[in-house]
Short mmCIF file of C-alpha atoms in Angstrom, two decimals:
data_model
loop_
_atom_site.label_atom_id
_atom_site.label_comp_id
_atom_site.label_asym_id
_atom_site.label_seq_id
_atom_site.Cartn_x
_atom_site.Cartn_y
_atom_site.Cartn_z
CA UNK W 1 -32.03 13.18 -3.51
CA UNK W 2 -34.96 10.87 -4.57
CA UNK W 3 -34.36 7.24 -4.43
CA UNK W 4 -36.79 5.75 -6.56
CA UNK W 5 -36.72 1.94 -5.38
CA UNK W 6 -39.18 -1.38 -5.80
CA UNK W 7 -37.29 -3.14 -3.42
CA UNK W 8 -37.49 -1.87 0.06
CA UNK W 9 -35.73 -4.51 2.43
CA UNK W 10 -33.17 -7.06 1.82
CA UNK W 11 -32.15 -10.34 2.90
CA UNK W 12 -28.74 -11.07 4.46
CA UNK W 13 -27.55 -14.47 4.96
CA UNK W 14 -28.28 -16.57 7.94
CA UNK W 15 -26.85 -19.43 10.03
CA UNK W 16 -26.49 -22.57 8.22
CA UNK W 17 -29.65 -25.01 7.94
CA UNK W 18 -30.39 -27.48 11.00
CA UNK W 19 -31.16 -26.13 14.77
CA UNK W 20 -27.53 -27.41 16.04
CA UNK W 21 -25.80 -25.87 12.96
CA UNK W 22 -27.46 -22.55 14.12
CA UNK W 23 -26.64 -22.65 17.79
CA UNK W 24 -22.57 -23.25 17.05
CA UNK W 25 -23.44 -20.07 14.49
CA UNK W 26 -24.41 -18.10 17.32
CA UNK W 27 -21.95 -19.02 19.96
CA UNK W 28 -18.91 -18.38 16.97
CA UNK W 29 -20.53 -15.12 16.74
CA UNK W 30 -21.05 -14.52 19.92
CA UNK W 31 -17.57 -15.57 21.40
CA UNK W 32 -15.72 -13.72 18.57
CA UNK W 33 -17.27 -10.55 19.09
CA UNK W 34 -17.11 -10.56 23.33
CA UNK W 35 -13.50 -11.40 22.56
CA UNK W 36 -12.50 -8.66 20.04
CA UNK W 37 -14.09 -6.40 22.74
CA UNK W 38 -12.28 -8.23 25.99
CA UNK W 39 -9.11 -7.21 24.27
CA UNK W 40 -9.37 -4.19 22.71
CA UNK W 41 -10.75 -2.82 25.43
CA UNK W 42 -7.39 -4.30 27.47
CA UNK W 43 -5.33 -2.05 25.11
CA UNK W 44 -7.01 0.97 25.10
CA UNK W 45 -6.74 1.00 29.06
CA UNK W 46 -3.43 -0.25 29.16
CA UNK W 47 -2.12 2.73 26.54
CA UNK W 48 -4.38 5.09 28.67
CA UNK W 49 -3.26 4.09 32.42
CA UNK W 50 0.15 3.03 31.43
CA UNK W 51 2.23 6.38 31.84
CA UNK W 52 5.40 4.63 29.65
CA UNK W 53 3.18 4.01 27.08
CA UNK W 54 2.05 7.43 26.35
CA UNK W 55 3.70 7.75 22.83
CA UNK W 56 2.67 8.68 19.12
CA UNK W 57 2.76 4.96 18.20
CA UNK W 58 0.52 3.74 21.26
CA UNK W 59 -1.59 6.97 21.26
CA UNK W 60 -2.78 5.04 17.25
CA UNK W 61 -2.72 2.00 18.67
CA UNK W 62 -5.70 3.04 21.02
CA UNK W 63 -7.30 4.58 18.51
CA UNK W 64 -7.23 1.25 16.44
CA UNK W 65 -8.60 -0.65 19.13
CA UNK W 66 -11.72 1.91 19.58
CA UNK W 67 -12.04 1.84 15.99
CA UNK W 68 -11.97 -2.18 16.12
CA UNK W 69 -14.65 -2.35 18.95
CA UNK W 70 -16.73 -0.14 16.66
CA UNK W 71 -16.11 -2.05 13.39
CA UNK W 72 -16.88 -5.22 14.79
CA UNK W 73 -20.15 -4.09 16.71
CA UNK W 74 -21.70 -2.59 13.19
CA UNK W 75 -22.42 -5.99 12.16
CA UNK W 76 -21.64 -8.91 14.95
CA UNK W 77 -24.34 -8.14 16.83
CA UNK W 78 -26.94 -7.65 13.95
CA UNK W 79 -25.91 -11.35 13.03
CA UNK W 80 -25.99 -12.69 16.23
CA UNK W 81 -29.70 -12.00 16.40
CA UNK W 82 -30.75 -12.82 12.96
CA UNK W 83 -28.92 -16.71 13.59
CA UNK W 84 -31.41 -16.92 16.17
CA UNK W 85 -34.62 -15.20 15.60
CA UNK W 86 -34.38 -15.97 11.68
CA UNK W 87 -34.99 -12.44 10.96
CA UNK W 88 -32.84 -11.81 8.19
CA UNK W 89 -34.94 -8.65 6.95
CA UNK W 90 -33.12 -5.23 6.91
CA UNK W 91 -34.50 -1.98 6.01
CA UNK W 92 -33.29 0.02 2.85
CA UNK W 93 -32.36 2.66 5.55
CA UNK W 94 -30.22 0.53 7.69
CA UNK W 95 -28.59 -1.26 5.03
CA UNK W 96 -27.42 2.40 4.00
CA UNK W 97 -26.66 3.27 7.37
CA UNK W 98 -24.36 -0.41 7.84
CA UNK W 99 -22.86 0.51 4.54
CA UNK W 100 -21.95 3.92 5.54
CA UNK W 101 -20.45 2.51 9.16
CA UNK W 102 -18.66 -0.30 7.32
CA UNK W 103 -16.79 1.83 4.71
CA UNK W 104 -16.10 4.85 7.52
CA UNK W 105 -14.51 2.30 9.87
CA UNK W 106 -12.37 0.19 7.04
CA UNK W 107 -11.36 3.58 5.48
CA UNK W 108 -9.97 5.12 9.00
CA UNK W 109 -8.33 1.64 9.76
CA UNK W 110 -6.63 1.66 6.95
CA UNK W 111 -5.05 5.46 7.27
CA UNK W 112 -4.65 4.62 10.87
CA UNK W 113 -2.40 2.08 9.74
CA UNK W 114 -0.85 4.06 7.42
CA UNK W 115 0.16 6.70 10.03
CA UNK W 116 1.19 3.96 12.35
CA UNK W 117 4.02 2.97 9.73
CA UNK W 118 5.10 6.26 9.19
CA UNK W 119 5.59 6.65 13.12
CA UNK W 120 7.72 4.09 13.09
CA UNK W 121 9.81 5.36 10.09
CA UNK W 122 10.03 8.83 11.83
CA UNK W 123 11.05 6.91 15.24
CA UNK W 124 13.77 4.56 14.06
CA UNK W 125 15.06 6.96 10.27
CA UNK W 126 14.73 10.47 12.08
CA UNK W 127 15.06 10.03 15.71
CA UNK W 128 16.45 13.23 16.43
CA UNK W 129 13.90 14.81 14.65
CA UNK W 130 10.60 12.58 16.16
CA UNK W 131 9.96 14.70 18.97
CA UNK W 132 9.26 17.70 17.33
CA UNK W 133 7.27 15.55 14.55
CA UNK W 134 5.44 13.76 16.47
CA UNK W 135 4.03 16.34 18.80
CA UNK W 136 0.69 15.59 20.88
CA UNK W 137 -0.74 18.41 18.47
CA UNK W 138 0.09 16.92 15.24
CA UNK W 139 -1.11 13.54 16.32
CA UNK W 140 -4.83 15.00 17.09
CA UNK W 141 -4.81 16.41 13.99
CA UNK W 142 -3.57 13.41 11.97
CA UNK W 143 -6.69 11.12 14.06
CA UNK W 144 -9.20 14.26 12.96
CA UNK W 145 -8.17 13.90 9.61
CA UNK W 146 -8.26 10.38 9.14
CA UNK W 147 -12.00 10.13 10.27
CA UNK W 148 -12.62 13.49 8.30
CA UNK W 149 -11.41 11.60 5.03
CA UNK W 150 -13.33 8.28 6.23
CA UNK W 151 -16.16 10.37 6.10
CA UNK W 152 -16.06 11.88 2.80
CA UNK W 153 -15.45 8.72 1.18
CA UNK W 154 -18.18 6.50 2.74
CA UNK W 155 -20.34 9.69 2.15
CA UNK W 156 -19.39 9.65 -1.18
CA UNK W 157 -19.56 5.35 -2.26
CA UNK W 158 -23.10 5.17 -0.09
CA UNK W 159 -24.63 8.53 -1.35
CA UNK W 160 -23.63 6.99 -5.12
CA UNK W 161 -24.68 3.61 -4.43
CA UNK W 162 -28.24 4.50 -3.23
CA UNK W 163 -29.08 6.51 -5.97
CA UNK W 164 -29.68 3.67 -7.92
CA UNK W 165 -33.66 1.71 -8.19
CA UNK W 166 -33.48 -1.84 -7.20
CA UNK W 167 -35.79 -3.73 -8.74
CA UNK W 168 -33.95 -7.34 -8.88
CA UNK W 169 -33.62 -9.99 -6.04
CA UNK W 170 -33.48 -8.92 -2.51
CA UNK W 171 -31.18 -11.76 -1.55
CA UNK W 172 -27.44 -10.35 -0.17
CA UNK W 173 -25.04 -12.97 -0.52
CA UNK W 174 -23.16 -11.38 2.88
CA UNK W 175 -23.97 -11.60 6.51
CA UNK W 176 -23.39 -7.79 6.35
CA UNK W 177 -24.14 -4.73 4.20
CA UNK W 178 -21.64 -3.97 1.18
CA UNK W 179 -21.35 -1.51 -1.85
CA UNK W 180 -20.31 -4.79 -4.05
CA UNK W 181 -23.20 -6.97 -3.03
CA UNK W 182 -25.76 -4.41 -3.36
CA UNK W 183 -24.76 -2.98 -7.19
CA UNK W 184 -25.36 -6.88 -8.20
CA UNK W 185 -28.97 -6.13 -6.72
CA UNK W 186 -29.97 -3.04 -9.15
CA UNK W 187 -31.85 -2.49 -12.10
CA UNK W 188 -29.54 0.45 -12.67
CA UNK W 189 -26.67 1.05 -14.90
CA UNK W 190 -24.03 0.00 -12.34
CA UNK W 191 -20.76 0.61 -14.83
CA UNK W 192 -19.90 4.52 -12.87
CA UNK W 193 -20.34 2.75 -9.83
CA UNK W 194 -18.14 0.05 -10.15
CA UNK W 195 -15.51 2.21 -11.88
CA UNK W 196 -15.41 4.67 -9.14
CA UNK W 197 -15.80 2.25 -6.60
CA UNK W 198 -12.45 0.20 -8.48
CA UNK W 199 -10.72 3.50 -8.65
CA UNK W 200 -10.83 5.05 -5.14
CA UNK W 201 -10.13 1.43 -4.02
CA UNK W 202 -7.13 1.47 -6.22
CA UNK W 203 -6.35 5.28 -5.01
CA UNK W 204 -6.76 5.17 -1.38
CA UNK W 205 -5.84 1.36 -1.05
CA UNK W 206 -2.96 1.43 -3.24
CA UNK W 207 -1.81 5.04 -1.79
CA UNK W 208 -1.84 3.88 1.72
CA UNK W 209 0.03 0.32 0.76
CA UNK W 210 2.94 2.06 -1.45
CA UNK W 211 3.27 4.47 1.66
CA UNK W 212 3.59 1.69 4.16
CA UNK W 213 6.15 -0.46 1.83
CA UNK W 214 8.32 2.93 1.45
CA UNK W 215 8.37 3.45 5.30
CA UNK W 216 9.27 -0.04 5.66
CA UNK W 217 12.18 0.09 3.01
CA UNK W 218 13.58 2.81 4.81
CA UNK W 219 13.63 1.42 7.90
CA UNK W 220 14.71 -2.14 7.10
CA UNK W 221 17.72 -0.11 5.92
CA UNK W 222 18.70 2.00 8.08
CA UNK W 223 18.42 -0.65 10.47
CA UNK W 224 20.68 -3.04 8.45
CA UNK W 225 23.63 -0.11 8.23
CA UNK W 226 23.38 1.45 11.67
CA UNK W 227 22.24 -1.77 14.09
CA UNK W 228 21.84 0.45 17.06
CA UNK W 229 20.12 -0.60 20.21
CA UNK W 230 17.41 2.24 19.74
CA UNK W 231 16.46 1.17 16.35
CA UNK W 232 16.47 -2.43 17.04
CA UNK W 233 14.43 -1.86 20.04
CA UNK W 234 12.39 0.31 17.91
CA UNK W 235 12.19 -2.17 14.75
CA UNK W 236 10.75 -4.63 16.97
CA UNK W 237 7.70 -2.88 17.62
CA UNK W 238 7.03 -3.13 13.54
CA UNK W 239 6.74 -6.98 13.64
CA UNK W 240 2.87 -6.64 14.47
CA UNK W 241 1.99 -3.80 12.74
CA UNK W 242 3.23 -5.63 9.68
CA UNK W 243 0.97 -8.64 10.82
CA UNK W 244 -1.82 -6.18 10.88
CA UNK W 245 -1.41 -4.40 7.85
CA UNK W 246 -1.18 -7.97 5.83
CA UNK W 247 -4.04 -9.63 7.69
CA UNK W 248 -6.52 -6.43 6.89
CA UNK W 249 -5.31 -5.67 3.54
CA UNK W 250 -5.15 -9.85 2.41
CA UNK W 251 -8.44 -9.95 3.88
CA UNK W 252 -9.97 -6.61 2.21
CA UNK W 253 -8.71 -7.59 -1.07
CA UNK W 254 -9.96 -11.03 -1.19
CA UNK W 255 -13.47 -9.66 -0.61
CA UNK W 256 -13.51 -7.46 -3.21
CA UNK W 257 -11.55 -9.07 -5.68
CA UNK W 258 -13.36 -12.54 -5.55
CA UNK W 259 -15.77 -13.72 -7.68
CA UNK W 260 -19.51 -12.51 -7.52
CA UNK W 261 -21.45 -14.65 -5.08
CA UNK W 262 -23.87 -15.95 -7.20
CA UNK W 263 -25.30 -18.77 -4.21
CA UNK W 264 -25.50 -18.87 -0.34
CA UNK W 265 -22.53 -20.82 0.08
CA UNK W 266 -20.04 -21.20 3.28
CA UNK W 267 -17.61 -19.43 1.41
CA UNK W 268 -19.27 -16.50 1.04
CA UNK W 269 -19.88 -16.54 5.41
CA UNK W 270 -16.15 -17.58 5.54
CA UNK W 271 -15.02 -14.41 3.48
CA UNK W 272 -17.08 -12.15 4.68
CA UNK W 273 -15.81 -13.20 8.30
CA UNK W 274 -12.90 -12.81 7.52
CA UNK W 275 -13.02 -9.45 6.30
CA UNK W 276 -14.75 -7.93 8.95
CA UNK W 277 -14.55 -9.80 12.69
CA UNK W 278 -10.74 -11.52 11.64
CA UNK W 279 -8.84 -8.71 11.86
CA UNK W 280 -10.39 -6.91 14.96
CA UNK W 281 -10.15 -9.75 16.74
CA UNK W 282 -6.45 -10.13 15.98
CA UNK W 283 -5.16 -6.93 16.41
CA UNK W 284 -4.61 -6.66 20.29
CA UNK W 285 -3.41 -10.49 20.23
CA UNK W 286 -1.07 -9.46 17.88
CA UNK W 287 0.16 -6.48 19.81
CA UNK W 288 0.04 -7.55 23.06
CA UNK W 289 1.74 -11.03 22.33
CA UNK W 290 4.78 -9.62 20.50
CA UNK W 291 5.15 -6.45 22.23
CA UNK W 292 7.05 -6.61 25.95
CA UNK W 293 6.21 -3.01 26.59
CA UNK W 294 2.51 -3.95 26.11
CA UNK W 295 2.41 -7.63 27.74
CA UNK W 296 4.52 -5.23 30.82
CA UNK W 297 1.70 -2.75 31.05
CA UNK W 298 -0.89 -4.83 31.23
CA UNK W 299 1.00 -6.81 34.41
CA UNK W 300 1.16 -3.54 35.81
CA UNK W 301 -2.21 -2.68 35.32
CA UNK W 302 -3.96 -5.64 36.15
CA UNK W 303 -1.55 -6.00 39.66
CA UNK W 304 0.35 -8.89 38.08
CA UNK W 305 4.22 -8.84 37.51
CA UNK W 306 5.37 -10.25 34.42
CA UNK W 307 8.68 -10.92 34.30
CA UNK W 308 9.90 -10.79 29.97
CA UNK W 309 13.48 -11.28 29.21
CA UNK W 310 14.35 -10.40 25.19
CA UNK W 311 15.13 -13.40 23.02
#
C-alpha cells in the first residue's frame, strides 16, 4: 500500500493558554486517568478473587474493565505529556497506530456491552436454560470474537483512511487521533470514506443498540408478569449496565454527529473528553456503587466487612 502524503506529522490540541491554565490541564488529566485505573483495576480483582462472583455477567464485566484501562491509556497519557512539554507533534505512524487502538477498543466495548445485555436476558427470560448457554466455553469464544470483529473493523476504517494524501492543514481539532478529524485534513476525495465510515457506524452501532433495547423489552416484561425474587434480584444488576450503555453510546454519538470543529475551542476538549476518559472512568463507579454483590466483594477482598441491607 503506498501512502503518498505532504503532510507527515500533525498537531493535536493542547492545554489551554496561560501556565496555571496548563497545570489544572495536567492534574485533570492526570487524576482522571490514575482514577479510571484505581478502579478498574478494583473490579477486575474483585471478579477474579471473589469466588461468588465467578459468573457469565462478571466474567464481561472484567473484561470491560481491562478493556477500559486500555482505552483510556491510548490517549491520557499521550496528553498528559504534551500539556506539559508543549509537544503537540505526532507522527503519521502513530496517529495511525492511536486510530487503530481507538476504534479496536470502542468497537469491543461496544459488543462487550452488547453481550452483557443479552446475559442478562438469558439470566432473568431463560433461567432454566442459562447454564447450559452460558457455559465457560461459549463465553471465551464470545470475548475472542468480539476482539476478532474489533479488529477487522479498525483494520478496515484505518487501512481506508490512510490511503488518502494529506496535503491541507496539520492542525487536529482533538486531543486524540480520529477517522473524522483526519478526513477534514485530506486533499483526497473523502465522499467513500465518510459513507462507509456513516454506514458501519449505522450497522454495527445501530445493530448492537436494537439488540440491547430487544433484550431489555424482554426482560422488563417478563419481570412485570412473573415478579419473582430471582428475576428481581437479577433485574437489579441491569440498572448499571443501562447507565453504561447510555453514557458510551450518548457520548459516542455526540462526537460523531456534531458539527465539524472548524477552531480550537473548549468544546471540542470537552467532547472529546467525554468520549473517551468519561465513560472508563464511570464504569466501575457505576458497578460497584449499585451493585451489593460487587460493593460485598470488594469488603471481602480488601479485609473490610460491609454490611448492605436491600432498599
Amino acid at each position: 500500500m503506498v501512502n503518498s502524503t505532504m503532510v507527515t506529522e500533525f498537531l493535536l490540541l493542547g492545554s489551554p493558554g496561560g501556565w496555571n491554565m496548563t497545570v489544572l490541564y495536567f492534574k485533570i488529566l492526570a487524576v482522571t486517568y490514575l482514577g479510571t485505573l484505581l478502579g478498574n483495576l478494583l473490579i477486575v480483582t474483585v471478579t477474579t478473587a471473589y469466588q461468588n462472583l465467578h459468573t457469565p455477567m462478571y466474567f464481561f464485566l472484567g473484561n470491560l474493565s481491562i478493556l477500559d484501562m486500555c482505552y483510556i491509556s491510548i490517549t491520557d497519557p499521550n496528553a498528559c505529556v504534551n500539556s506539559l512539554t508543549g509537544n503537540r507533534a505526532i507522527s503519521l505512524a502513530g496517529y495511525a497506530t492511536q486510530i487503530f487502538l481507538v476504534i479496536l477498543c470502542a468497537c469491543v466495548e461496544l459488543l462487550f456491552l452488547t453481550i452483557t445485555a443479552w446475559v442478562h436476558y438469558v439470566a432473568i427470560c431463560q433461567p432454566l436454560q442459562y447454564p447450559i448457554i452460558m457455559n465457560p466455553q461459549f463465553c471465551v469464544h464470545m470475548t475472542l470474537a468480539s476482539l476478532l470483529s474489533g479488529l477487522v473493523y479498525a483494520g478496515v476504517h484505518t487501512g481506508n483512511t490512510f490511503q488518502l494524501s494529506f496535503c491541507q492543514s496539520h492542525m487536529v481539532h482533538q486531543f486524540f487521533c480520529d477517522v473524522s478529524s483526519l478526513l477534514r485534513l485530506s486533499c483526497s476525495d473523502t465522499r467513500n470514506n465518510m459513507v462507509l465510515l456513516i454506514l458501519t457506524f449505522i450497522i454495527v452501532g445501530g445493530g448492537c443498540f436494537g439488540l440491547i433495547i430487544m433484550s431489555y423489552i424482554h426482560i422488563f416484561s417478563t419481570v412485570l408478569k412473573s415478579p419473582t425474587r430471582a428475576s428481581v434480584k437479577a433485574f437489579s444488576t441491569c440498572t448499571p449496565h443501562i447507565l453504561v450503555v447510555s453514557i458510551f453510546l450518548s457520548s459516542s454519538t455526540g462526537v460523531y454527529l456534531r458539527p465539524s470543529p472548524t477552531s480550537d475551542t473548549l468544546q471540542d476538549r470537552v467532547l472529546s473528553a467525554f468520549y473517551t476518559m468519561v465513560p472508563p472512568l464511570l464504569n466501575p463507579l457505576i458497578y460497584s456503587l449499585r451493585n451489593n454483590q460487587v460493593m460485598e466483594a470488594m469488603g471481602k477482598v480488601m479485609g473490610i466487612q460491609f454490611f448492605l441491607r436491600k432498599c
